[in-house]
Amino acid sequence: MIQGLCKTFFFSIDIVNQSYLYAAQSQANWMIFLNALTSSAVFLLISFVSGLSAVGQPVSLGLLFIRGLGFGSYTGYLYLTQGMQGVLYAVLMILPGMLLSVIALTLSCREAFRLSNRILFSFLRDSVTLKREMLTLYLKKHVILFAMLAASAGIECVLRFVFSGMFHLE
């Protein structure tokens, strides 16, 4: 049963990998930028919304886990199927943009965790008062984090443009 699950998992990663590589080679730079930005912005949005809840702490921690698990499994898959060329691809093409994206997501989850704790403790003390300045600061921080995600997507786009002819992964 476990062997069947592993085969299904690797088959699904193979399909995702093939579509990812095809898209990276055939799409325009602006489309690569939008795809990279959208995939990271979804995590940022979920983190932002979880911070507005009194019980959003597990969601914040889970987002970091899921993002890291996705990156790790994809990098491991590249190493397994492509060898050192897959590792070089991950280091040059994926890791720089992913690093900035993960830093932004980590900061977002930290802020979401803090605000969620404040909301929870205000409910527990029966004093549901949140200052407007606190929410405004939370929103401003997330706008800055979104700008970091845009920079991360820009880095990924530039790296694809520069190094795209260097790799011929299948």
PDB file of C-alpha atoms in Angstrom:
ATOM      1  CA  MET A   1       0.000   0.000   0.000  1.00  0.00           C
ATOM      2  CA  ILE A   2       2.799   2.450   0.913  1.00  0.00           C
ATOM      3  CA  GLN A   3       4.630   1.573  -2.283  1.00  0.00           C
ATOM      4  CA  GLY A   4       1.481   2.349  -4.276  1.00  0.00           C
ATOM      5  CA  LEU A   5       1.132   5.715  -2.539  1.00  0.00           C
ATOM      6  CA  CYS A   6       4.768   6.548  -3.299  1.00  0.00           C
ATOM      7  CA  LYS A   7       4.309   5.664  -6.968  1.00  0.00           C
ATOM      8  CA  THR A   8       1.179   7.814  -7.143  1.00  0.00           C
ATOM      9  CA  PHE A   9       2.982  10.681  -5.414  1.00  0.00           C
ATOM     10  CA  PHE A  10       5.971  10.552  -7.773  1.00  0.00           C
ATOM     11  CA  PHE A  11       3.697  10.188 -10.792  1.00  0.00           C
ATOM     12  CA  SER A  12       1.773  13.302  -9.786  1.00  0.00           C
ATOM     13  CA  ILE A  13       5.022  15.204  -9.160  1.00  0.00           C
ATOM     14  CA  ASP A  14       6.232  14.045 -12.587  1.00  0.00           C
ATOM     15  CA  ILE A  15       3.121  15.490 -14.229  1.00  0.00           C
ATOM     16  CA  VAL A  16       3.512  18.766 -12.328  1.00  0.00           C
ATOM     17  CA  ASN A  17       7.218  18.873 -13.207  1.00  0.00           C
ATOM     18  CA  GLN A  18       6.576  18.336 -16.910  1.00  0.00           C
ATOM     19  CA  SER A  19       3.941  21.069 -17.042  1.00  0.00           C
ATOM     20  CA  TYR A  20       6.176  23.384 -14.986  1.00  0.00           C
ATOM     21  CA  LEU A  21       9.177  22.871 -17.278  1.00  0.00           C
ATOM     22  CA  TYR A  22       7.041  23.271 -20.392  1.00  0.00           C
ATOM     23  CA  ALA A  23       5.510  26.462 -19.039  1.00  0.00           C
ATOM     24  CA  ALA A  24       8.904  27.842 -18.029  1.00  0.00           C
ATOM     25  CA  GLN A  25      10.264  27.284 -21.533  1.00  0.00           C
ATOM     26  CA  SER A  26       7.263  28.442 -23.533  1.00  0.00           C
ATOM     27  CA  GLN A  27       5.738  31.296 -21.537  1.00  0.00           C
ATOM     28  CA  ALA A  28       6.507  34.964 -21.825  1.00  0.00           C
ATOM     29  CA  ASN A  29       8.473  36.590 -19.015  1.00  0.00           C
ATOM     30  CA  TRP A  30       5.489  38.546 -17.717  1.00  0.00           C
ATOM     31  CA  MET A  31       3.486  35.302 -17.467  1.00  0.00           C
ATOM     32  CA  ILE A  32       6.289  33.621 -15.506  1.00  0.00           C
ATOM     33  CA  PHE A  33       6.332  36.673 -13.216  1.00  0.00           C
ATOM     34  CA  LEU A  34       2.568  36.489 -12.657  1.00  0.00           C
ATOM     35  CA  ASN A  35       2.628  32.746 -12.001  1.00  0.00           C
ATOM     36  CA  ALA A  36       5.432  33.093  -9.452  1.00  0.00           C
ATOM     37  CA  LEU A  37       3.709  36.032  -7.774  1.00  0.00           C
ATOM     38  CA  THR A  38       0.327  34.321  -7.656  1.00  0.00           C
ATOM     39  CA  SER A  39       1.645  31.104  -6.143  1.00  0.00           C
ATOM     40  CA  SER A  40       3.326  33.023  -3.318  1.00  0.00           C
ATOM     41  CA  ALA A  41       0.555  35.582  -2.870  1.00  0.00           C
ATOM     42  CA  VAL A  42      -1.956  32.841  -2.080  1.00  0.00           C
ATOM     43  CA  PHE A  43       0.126  31.826   0.936  1.00  0.00           C
ATOM     44  CA  LEU A  44       0.476  35.464   1.990  1.00  0.00           C
ATOM     45  CA  LEU A  45      -3.283  36.016   1.719  1.00  0.00           C
ATOM     46  CA  ILE A  46      -4.055  32.947   3.819  1.00  0.00           C
ATOM     47  CA  SER A  47      -1.544  34.102   6.415  1.00  0.00           C
ATOM     48  CA  PHE A  48      -3.058  37.595   6.421  1.00  0.00           C
ATOM     49  CA  VAL A  49      -6.584  36.267   6.953  1.00  0.00           C
ATOM     50  CA  SER A  50      -5.465  33.827   9.662  1.00  0.00           C
ATOM     51  CA  GLY A  51      -4.064  36.763  11.621  1.00  0.00           C
ATOM     52  CA  LEU A  52      -7.528  38.311  11.724  1.00  0.00           C
ATOM     53  CA  SER A  53      -8.889  35.280  13.564  1.00  0.00           C
ATOM     54  CA  ALA A  54      -8.626  34.401  17.229  1.00  0.00           C
ATOM     55  CA  VAL A  55      -7.682  30.835  16.312  1.00  0.00           C
ATOM     56  CA  GLY A  56      -5.415  31.502  13.328  1.00  0.00           C
ATOM     57  CA  GLN A  57      -2.171  30.367  14.966  1.00  0.00           C
ATOM     58  CA  PRO A  58      -2.261  26.767  13.661  1.00  0.00           C
ATOM     59  CA  VAL A  59      -2.938  28.021  10.148  1.00  0.00           C
ATOM     60  CA  SER A  60       0.123  30.270  10.298  1.00  0.00           C
ATOM     61  CA  LEU A  61       2.367  27.431  11.375  1.00  0.00           C
ATOM     62  CA  GLY A  62       0.809  25.034   8.875  1.00  0.00           C
ATOM     63  CA  LEU A  63       1.482  27.406   5.983  1.00  0.00           C
ATOM     64  CA  LEU A  64       5.200  27.410   6.674  1.00  0.00           C
ATOM     65  CA  PHE A  65       5.189  23.638   6.918  1.00  0.00           C
ATOM     66  CA  ILE A  66       3.305  23.200   3.637  1.00  0.00           C
ATOM     67  CA  ARG A  67       5.513  25.680   1.784  1.00  0.00           C
ATOM     68  CA  GLY A  68       8.680  24.008   3.034  1.00  0.00           C
ATOM     69  CA  LEU A  69       7.341  20.543   2.314  1.00  0.00           C
ATOM     70  CA  GLY A  70       6.464  21.547  -1.244  1.00  0.00           C
ATOM     71  CA  PHE A  71       9.876  23.032  -1.918  1.00  0.00           C
ATOM     72  CA  GLY A  72      11.712  20.139  -0.318  1.00  0.00           C
ATOM     73  CA  SER A  73       9.756  17.460  -2.144  1.00  0.00           C
ATOM     74  CA  TYR A  74      10.163  19.206  -5.486  1.00  0.00           C
ATOM     75  CA  THR A  75      13.901  19.684  -4.966  1.00  0.00           C
ATOM     76  CA  GLY A  76      14.253  16.077  -3.861  1.00  0.00           C
ATOM     77  CA  TYR A  77      12.336  14.958  -6.919  1.00  0.00           C
ATOM     78  CA  LEU A  78      14.640  16.989  -9.179  1.00  0.00           C
ATOM     79  CA  TYR A  79      17.663  15.371  -7.540  1.00  0.00           C
ATOM     80  CA  LEU A  80      16.130  11.912  -7.832  1.00  0.00           C
ATOM     81  CA  THR A  81      15.236  12.212 -11.506  1.00  0.00           C
ATOM     82  CA  GLN A  82      17.887  14.597 -12.856  1.00  0.00           C
ATOM     83  CA  GLY A  83      20.855  14.021 -10.560  1.00  0.00           C
ATOM     84  CA  MET A  84      23.288  16.871 -10.047  1.00  0.00           C
ATOM     85  CA  GLN A  85      21.809  18.837 -12.937  1.00  0.00           C
ATOM     86  CA  GLY A  86      18.522  18.889 -11.003  1.00  0.00           C
ATOM     87  CA  VAL A  87      20.302  20.145  -7.896  1.00  0.00           C
ATOM     88  CA  LEU A  88      22.064  22.848  -9.925  1.00  0.00           C
ATOM     89  CA  TYR A  89      18.712  23.798 -11.461  1.00  0.00           C
ATOM     90  CA  ALA A  90      17.136  24.088  -8.021  1.00  0.00           C
ATOM     91  CA  VAL A  91      20.034  26.146  -6.650  1.00  0.00           C
ATOM     92  CA  LEU A  92      20.233  28.563  -9.583  1.00  0.00           C
ATOM     93  CA  MET A  93      16.629  28.834 -10.734  1.00  0.00           C
ATOM     94  CA  ILE A  94      14.367  28.108  -7.779  1.00  0.00           C
ATOM     95  CA  LEU A  95      16.225  28.754  -4.530  1.00  0.00           C
ATOM     96  CA  PRO A  96      17.023  32.510  -4.850  1.00  0.00           C
ATOM     97  CA  GLY A  97      13.417  33.517  -5.484  1.00  0.00           C
ATOM     98  CA  MET A  98      12.103  30.954  -3.048  1.00  0.00           C
ATOM     99  CA  LEU A  99      14.399  32.219  -0.306  1.00  0.00           C
ATOM    100  CA  LEU A 100      13.005  35.753  -0.457  1.00  0.00           C
ATOM    101  CA  SER A 101       9.484  34.379  -0.736  1.00  0.00           C
ATOM    102  CA  VAL A 102       9.937  32.182   2.337  1.00  0.00           C
ATOM    103  CA  ILE A 103      11.389  35.086   4.320  1.00  0.00           C
ATOM    104  CA  ALA A 104       8.320  37.178   3.444  1.00  0.00           C
ATOM    105  CA  LEU A 105       5.977  34.322   4.334  1.00  0.00           C
ATOM    106  CA  THR A 106       7.780  33.710   7.639  1.00  0.00           C
ATOM    107  CA  LEU A 107       7.474  37.380   8.580  1.00  0.00           C
ATOM    108  CA  SER A 108       3.816  37.332   7.570  1.00  0.00           C
ATOM    109  CA  CYS A 109       3.131  34.262   9.684  1.00  0.00           C
ATOM    110  CA  ARG A 110       4.929  35.878  12.631  1.00  0.00           C
ATOM    111  CA  GLU A 111       2.728  38.966  12.367  1.00  0.00           C
ATOM    112  CA  ALA A 112      -0.394  36.841  11.887  1.00  0.00           C
ATOM    113  CA  PHE A 113       0.512  34.773  14.942  1.00  0.00           C
ATOM    114  CA  ARG A 114       0.994  37.911  17.047  1.00  0.00           C
ATOM    115  CA  LEU A 115      -2.262  39.550  15.982  1.00  0.00           C
ATOM    116  CA  SER A 116      -4.173  36.308  16.363  1.00  0.00           C
ATOM    117  CA  ASN A 117      -2.818  35.946  19.897  1.00  0.00           C
ATOM    118  CA  ARG A 118      -3.854  39.510  20.739  1.00  0.00           C
ATOM    119  CA  ILE A 119      -7.368  38.853  19.471  1.00  0.00           C
ATOM    120  CA  LEU A 120      -7.571  35.578  21.400  1.00  0.00           C
ATOM    121  CA  PHE A 121      -6.353  37.143  24.646  1.00  0.00           C
ATOM    122  CA  SER A 122      -8.753  40.057  24.263  1.00  0.00           C
ATOM    123  CA  PHE A 123     -11.622  37.553  23.959  1.00  0.00           C
ATOM    124  CA  LEU A 124     -10.424  35.634  26.992  1.00  0.00           C
ATOM    125  CA  ARG A 125     -10.290  38.849  29.054  1.00  0.00           C
ATOM    126  CA  ASP A 126     -13.759  39.936  27.857  1.00  0.00           C
ATOM    127  CA  SER A 127     -12.351  43.154  26.511  1.00  0.00           C
ATOM    128  CA  VAL A 128     -12.739  42.952  22.760  1.00  0.00           C
ATOM    129  CA  THR A 129     -10.973  46.145  21.850  1.00  0.00           C
ATOM    130  CA  LEU A 130      -8.557  46.281  18.997  1.00  0.00           C
ATOM    131  CA  LYS A 131      -7.018  49.584  18.146  1.00  0.00           C
ATOM    132  CA  ARG A 132      -7.394  50.814  14.618  1.00  0.00           C
ATOM    133  CA  GLU A 133      -3.689  51.659  14.513  1.00  0.00           C
ATOM    134  CA  MET A 134      -2.834  48.036  15.202  1.00  0.00           C
ATOM    135  CA  LEU A 135      -4.865  46.827  12.218  1.00  0.00           C
ATOM    136  CA  THR A 136      -3.497  49.601  10.019  1.00  0.00           C
ATOM    137  CA  LEU A 137       0.061  48.639  10.924  1.00  0.00           C
ATOM    138  CA  TYR A 138      -0.779  44.981  10.219  1.00  0.00           C
ATOM    139  CA  LEU A 139      -2.069  45.912   6.775  1.00  0.00           C
ATOM    140  CA  LYS A 140       0.964  48.109   6.029  1.00  0.00           C
ATOM    141  CA  LYS A 141       3.344  45.327   6.992  1.00  0.00           C
ATOM    142  CA  HIS A 142       1.573  42.948   4.639  1.00  0.00           C
ATOM    143  CA  VAL A 143       1.732  45.451   1.795  1.00  0.00           C
ATOM    144  CA  ILE A 144       5.511  45.575   2.296  1.00  0.00           C
ATOM    145  CA  LEU A 145       5.623  41.777   2.404  1.00  0.00           C
ATOM    146  CA  PHE A 146       3.661  41.661  -0.856  1.00  0.00           C
ATOM    147  CA  ALA A 147       6.309  43.942  -2.367  1.00  0.00           C
ATOM    148  CA  MET A 148       8.909  41.419  -1.198  1.00  0.00           C
ATOM    149  CA  LEU A 149       6.946  38.709  -2.999  1.00  0.00           C
ATOM    150  CA  ALA A 150       6.897  40.830  -6.147  1.00  0.00           C
ATOM    151  CA  ALA A 151      10.681  41.193  -5.873  1.00  0.00           C
ATOM    152  CA  SER A 152      10.943  37.424  -5.409  1.00  0.00           C
ATOM    153  CA  ALA A 153       8.874  36.829  -8.533  1.00  0.00           C
ATOM    154  CA  GLY A 154      11.045  39.344 -10.398  1.00  0.00           C
ATOM    155  CA  ILE A 155      14.179  37.495  -9.326  1.00  0.00           C
ATOM    156  CA  GLU A 156      12.704  34.218 -10.517  1.00  0.00           C
ATOM    157  CA  CYS A 157      11.749  35.772 -13.837  1.00  0.00           C
ATOM    158  CA  VAL A 158      15.233  37.236 -14.392  1.00  0.00           C
ATOM    159  CA  LEU A 159      16.916  33.965 -13.453  1.00  0.00           C
ATOM    160  CA  ARG A 160      14.749  32.046 -15.897  1.00  0.00           C
ATOM    161  CA  PHE A 161      15.650  34.501 -18.635  1.00  0.00           C
ATOM    162  CA  VAL A 162      19.373  34.294 -17.884  1.00  0.00           C
ATOM    163  CA  PHE A 163      19.741  30.571 -17.230  1.00  0.00           C
ATOM    164  CA  SER A 164      16.928  29.035 -19.301  1.00  0.00           C
ATOM    165  CA  GLY A 165      19.221  27.824 -22.086  1.00  0.00           C
ATOM    166  CA  MET A 166      21.601  26.207 -19.626  1.00  0.00           C
ATOM    167  CA  PHE A 167      19.237  23.428 -18.501  1.00  0.00           C
ATOM    168  CA  HIS A 168      17.555  20.760 -20.584  1.00  0.00           C
ATOM    169  CA  LEU A 169      15.566  18.821 -18.031  1.00  0.00           C
ATOM    170  CA  GLU A 170      13.097  16.168 -19.104  1.00  0.00           C
TER     171      GLU A 170
END
